[in-house]
Amino acid sequence: PSDLPSDLPSDSPSDSPSDLPTYLPTNMPSDSPSDLPTDLPTVSSSEKPSGSPSIVPTSSPTFVCKQSRKNSLVNILMLNNETLDGGDCIQVSINITLSQESNGRLVLMDKNTLLWNSTELCGSKENNATYRTDLQNDGNWITWEMQCLSSPLADQKRDLCVAWKSGKNDEIMNDNHFVKVDGGTVQIMRGVAPNGSMVHWDSSDPGYTNPSIFSNGNC
């Protein structure tokens, strides 16, 4: 056969295709495309989103935190009088999240790496127990067992409903406090975020874990 293709197609084309297909695509699409797709899809992604997205979502959708402060210059976890409900999280930065797990633990993650948790234990699941964490204006960081907190018992002995707490009340009541992470260390700062005048508590102090609530052993 000729090394160079002719300018015009042959007047007498062959009856059968060649044994080896053309490796390079043609400038124009085929008038008769194949009924079935290729075995291997295109590896590279398209520049624009598909005009026909899939009907069924992915089996593992991306979880989005209800709260986000990714634009903060300081990795602030919680602000004064802020609440974190069970099952929710705060997006601190692109990679760092603080979560209130349904088992009662506060967990700080950097992607898949654990930076800190409030306890290694799991809270009780009796009576469908749920949990909530507050940063109080006295500087105490407290995780509450909500069923206990809503019971008549709480009116008499509210401390029995504390699942975990940093355990340090500030001598200056009603002052501003915030929680931040600094190089893997969690700190409660006194003062207005993001600066803060002094460290009120840090995670080298394990705080207090209520043994009557966290009685299920290690998670």
Short mmCIF file of C-alpha atoms in Angstrom, two decimals:
data_model
loop_
_atom_site.label_atom_id
_atom_site.label_comp_id
_atom_site.label_asym_id
_atom_site.label_seq_id
_atom_site.Cartn_x
_atom_site.Cartn_y
_atom_site.Cartn_z
CA PRO A 1 0.00 0.00 0.00
CA SER A 2 0.94 3.62 -0.40
CA ASP A 3 2.87 5.23 2.50
CA LEU A 4 0.84 8.43 2.15
CA PRO A 5 -2.93 8.54 1.91
CA SER A 6 -4.47 9.84 -1.28
CA ASP A 7 -6.29 13.18 -1.33
CA LEU A 8 -9.48 11.53 -2.49
CA PRO A 9 -10.97 8.25 -1.34
CA SER A 10 -10.54 5.20 -3.54
CA ASP A 11 -13.17 4.54 -6.21
CA SER A 12 -13.02 0.91 -5.20
CA PRO A 13 -12.80 0.65 -1.40
CA SER A 14 -12.01 -2.71 0.13
CA ASP A 15 -14.85 -4.93 1.27
CA SER A 16 -13.34 -5.59 4.71
CA PRO A 17 -11.72 -3.25 7.23
CA SER A 18 -8.00 -3.40 7.80
CA ASP A 19 -6.64 -5.70 10.49
CA LEU A 20 -5.28 -2.76 12.49
CA PRO A 21 -7.55 0.19 13.22
CA THR A 22 -6.43 3.79 12.92
CA TYR A 23 -4.92 4.95 16.20
CA LEU A 24 -5.68 8.62 15.71
CA PRO A 25 -9.26 9.87 15.79
CA THR A 26 -10.82 11.35 12.71
CA ASN A 27 -11.58 15.06 12.51
CA MET A 28 -15.27 14.38 12.21
CA PRO A 29 -17.34 11.95 14.27
CA SER A 30 -18.58 8.79 12.62
CA ASP A 31 -21.96 8.87 10.92
CA SER A 32 -22.63 5.46 12.41
CA PRO A 33 -21.41 5.37 16.01
CA SER A 34 -21.21 2.06 17.82
CA ASP A 35 -24.17 0.97 19.99
CA LEU A 36 -22.00 0.10 23.00
CA PRO A 37 -19.53 2.35 24.83
CA THR A 38 -15.83 1.58 24.99
CA ASP A 39 -14.59 -0.79 27.67
CA LEU A 40 -12.41 1.87 29.25
CA PRO A 41 -13.75 5.38 29.90
CA THR A 42 -11.70 8.51 29.30
CA VAL A 43 -9.27 8.95 32.20
CA SER A 44 -9.01 12.71 32.14
CA SER A 45 -11.94 14.75 33.44
CA SER A 46 -13.84 17.17 31.27
CA GLU A 47 -13.35 20.91 31.67
CA LYS A 48 -17.07 21.52 32.15
CA PRO A 49 -19.60 19.63 34.29
CA SER A 50 -21.79 17.07 32.64
CA GLY A 51 -25.02 18.32 31.14
CA SER A 52 -26.59 15.03 32.21
CA PRO A 53 -25.64 14.28 35.82
CA SER A 54 -26.33 10.84 37.26
CA ILE A 55 -29.75 10.26 38.79
CA VAL A 56 -28.45 8.26 41.77
CA PRO A 57 -26.08 9.99 44.28
CA THR A 58 -22.81 8.44 45.37
CA SER A 59 -22.97 5.77 48.08
CA SER A 60 -20.77 7.92 50.36
CA PRO A 61 -21.82 11.56 50.03
CA THR A 62 -19.61 14.31 51.44
CA PHE A 63 -20.78 15.35 54.91
CA VAL A 64 -21.08 19.09 55.31
CA CYS A 65 -20.76 20.68 58.76
CA LYS A 66 -23.56 23.03 59.78
CA GLN A 67 -21.03 25.58 60.95
CA SER A 68 -17.92 26.81 59.18
CA ARG A 69 -15.26 29.38 59.88
CA LYS A 70 -12.69 28.31 57.27
CA ASN A 71 -11.77 31.92 56.51
CA SER A 72 -10.53 32.60 60.03
CA LEU A 73 -6.82 33.42 60.40
CA VAL A 74 -6.77 31.46 63.68
CA ASN A 75 -8.05 27.88 63.97
CA ILE A 76 -10.98 28.76 66.26
CA LEU A 77 -13.00 25.75 67.42
CA MET A 78 -15.77 27.40 69.43
CA LEU A 79 -16.76 30.89 70.49
CA ASN A 80 -18.20 32.24 73.74
CA ASN A 81 -21.65 30.75 74.54
CA GLU A 82 -21.54 28.66 71.34
CA THR A 83 -23.21 25.22 71.22
CA LEU A 84 -22.28 22.08 69.28
CA ASP A 85 -25.09 19.53 69.03
CA GLY A 86 -24.62 15.78 68.83
CA GLY A 87 -23.82 14.53 65.33
CA ASP A 88 -22.78 18.00 64.13
CA CYS A 89 -19.34 19.46 63.46
CA ILE A 90 -17.55 22.76 62.96
CA GLN A 91 -15.35 23.14 59.87
CA VAL A 92 -12.35 24.95 61.35
CA SER A 93 -10.16 24.99 58.24
CA ILE A 94 -9.97 23.10 54.95
CA ASN A 95 -8.77 19.96 56.75
CA ILE A 96 -9.61 20.42 60.45
CA THR A 97 -13.03 19.63 61.93
CA LEU A 98 -14.36 19.52 65.49
CA SER A 99 -17.20 16.99 65.88
CA GLN A 100 -19.65 16.22 68.66
CA GLU A 101 -19.98 12.49 68.17
CA SER A 102 -23.20 10.67 69.02
CA ASN A 103 -21.24 8.65 71.64
CA GLY A 104 -20.54 11.82 73.65
CA ARG A 105 -16.94 12.45 72.64
CA LEU A 106 -15.57 15.68 71.25
CA VAL A 107 -13.20 14.76 68.43
CA LEU A 108 -10.76 17.00 66.56
CA MET A 109 -9.59 15.62 63.21
CA ASP A 110 -7.10 16.75 60.57
CA LYS A 111 -8.49 14.85 57.57
CA ASN A 112 -8.14 11.23 58.78
CA THR A 113 -5.67 12.00 61.59
CA LEU A 114 -6.90 12.32 65.16
CA LEU A 115 -5.52 15.47 66.80
CA TRP A 116 -7.43 15.30 70.09
CA ASN A 117 -10.50 13.87 71.75
CA SER A 118 -12.14 14.69 75.06
CA THR A 119 -12.06 11.06 76.20
CA GLU A 120 -11.14 7.60 74.93
CA LEU A 121 -14.42 6.26 76.31
CA CYS A 122 -17.85 5.98 74.74
CA GLY A 123 -20.92 7.40 76.42
CA SER A 124 -23.97 5.42 77.38
CA LYS A 125 -26.60 4.79 74.71
CA GLU A 126 -29.32 3.93 77.25
CA ASN A 127 -32.65 5.69 76.64
CA ASN A 128 -31.31 6.98 73.30
CA ALA A 129 -28.90 9.30 75.07
CA THR A 130 -27.78 12.37 73.12
CA TYR A 131 -25.10 14.93 73.84
CA ARG A 132 -24.37 18.64 73.43
CA THR A 133 -21.28 20.72 74.14
CA ASP A 134 -21.32 24.35 75.35
CA LEU A 135 -18.54 26.87 75.83
CA GLN A 136 -19.83 28.75 78.86
CA ASN A 137 -19.05 32.36 79.61
CA ASP A 138 -17.16 31.26 82.75
CA GLY A 139 -14.61 29.51 80.50
CA ASN A 140 -15.79 25.98 81.25
CA TRP A 141 -16.18 23.71 78.20
CA ILE A 142 -18.90 21.16 78.96
CA THR A 143 -20.48 18.19 77.21
CA TRP A 144 -23.99 17.48 78.56
CA GLU A 145 -26.03 14.29 78.48
CA MET A 146 -29.27 15.79 77.22
CA GLN A 147 -31.78 13.24 78.57
CA CYS A 148 -30.40 13.82 82.06
CA LEU A 149 -30.42 17.58 81.55
CA SER A 150 -34.13 17.54 80.70
CA SER A 151 -35.10 15.37 83.66
CA PRO A 152 -36.30 16.58 87.09
CA LEU A 153 -32.97 15.35 88.48
CA ALA A 154 -31.18 18.22 86.72
CA ASP A 155 -33.00 20.78 88.85
CA GLN A 156 -31.43 19.29 91.96
CA LYS A 157 -28.01 18.07 90.83
CA ARG A 158 -27.14 19.49 87.43
CA ASP A 159 -23.53 18.28 87.72
CA LEU A 160 -24.72 14.68 87.36
CA CYS A 161 -25.63 15.49 83.74
CA VAL A 162 -22.07 16.54 82.84
CA ALA A 163 -20.53 13.91 80.56
CA TRP A 164 -17.19 15.71 80.20
CA LYS A 165 -15.84 19.16 81.07
CA SER A 166 -12.56 20.99 80.90
CA GLY A 167 -13.21 21.51 84.59
CA LYS A 168 -11.85 25.00 85.06
CA ASN A 169 -14.12 27.93 85.81
CA ASP A 170 -12.68 31.39 85.27
CA GLU A 171 -12.58 33.63 88.32
CA ILE A 172 -13.79 36.43 86.04
CA MET A 173 -17.43 35.61 85.27
CA ASN A 174 -19.17 36.67 82.07
CA ASP A 175 -15.86 37.28 80.33
CA ASN A 176 -15.27 36.42 76.69
CA HIS A 177 -13.68 33.05 75.95
CA PHE A 178 -12.99 31.01 72.83
CA VAL A 179 -11.43 27.62 72.00
CA LYS A 180 -8.68 27.28 69.42
CA VAL A 181 -6.16 24.68 68.28
CA ASP A 182 -2.50 25.66 68.16
CA GLY A 183 -0.04 23.12 66.78
CA GLY A 184 -2.17 20.18 67.91
CA THR A 185 -2.84 21.64 71.38
CA VAL A 186 -6.41 22.67 72.19
CA GLN A 187 -6.64 25.86 74.21
CA ILE A 188 -9.40 27.85 75.90
CA MET A 189 -8.42 31.50 75.65
CA ARG A 190 -9.67 34.39 77.77
CA GLY A 191 -10.51 37.46 75.73
CA VAL A 192 -12.12 38.31 72.44
CA ALA A 193 -11.34 36.10 69.42
CA PRO A 194 -9.05 35.82 67.61
CA ASN A 195 -6.36 37.30 69.88
CA GLY A 196 -7.14 36.46 73.50
CA SER A 197 -5.16 37.77 76.44
CA MET A 198 -4.18 34.50 78.14
CA VAL A 199 -4.56 30.70 78.07
CA HIS A 200 -7.28 29.66 80.49
CA TRP A 201 -7.01 25.87 79.86
CA ASP A 202 -5.23 23.55 77.45
CA SER A 203 -5.50 19.90 76.47
CA SER A 204 -2.53 18.80 78.58
CA ASP A 205 -5.22 18.81 81.31
CA PRO A 206 -7.57 15.88 80.52
CA GLY A 207 -10.50 17.54 82.28
CA TYR A 208 -13.23 15.54 84.02
CA THR A 209 -14.99 12.47 82.55
CA ASN A 210 -18.17 11.30 84.27
CA PRO A 211 -17.72 7.54 84.94
CA SER A 212 -21.47 6.98 85.31
CA ILE A 213 -22.07 8.21 81.75
CA PHE A 214 -18.90 7.01 80.02
CA SER A 215 -19.27 3.42 81.16
CA ASN A 216 -19.11 1.56 77.85
CA GLY A 217 -15.32 1.24 77.74
CA ASN A 218 -13.03 2.33 74.91
CA CYS A 219 -14.67 3.29 71.61
#
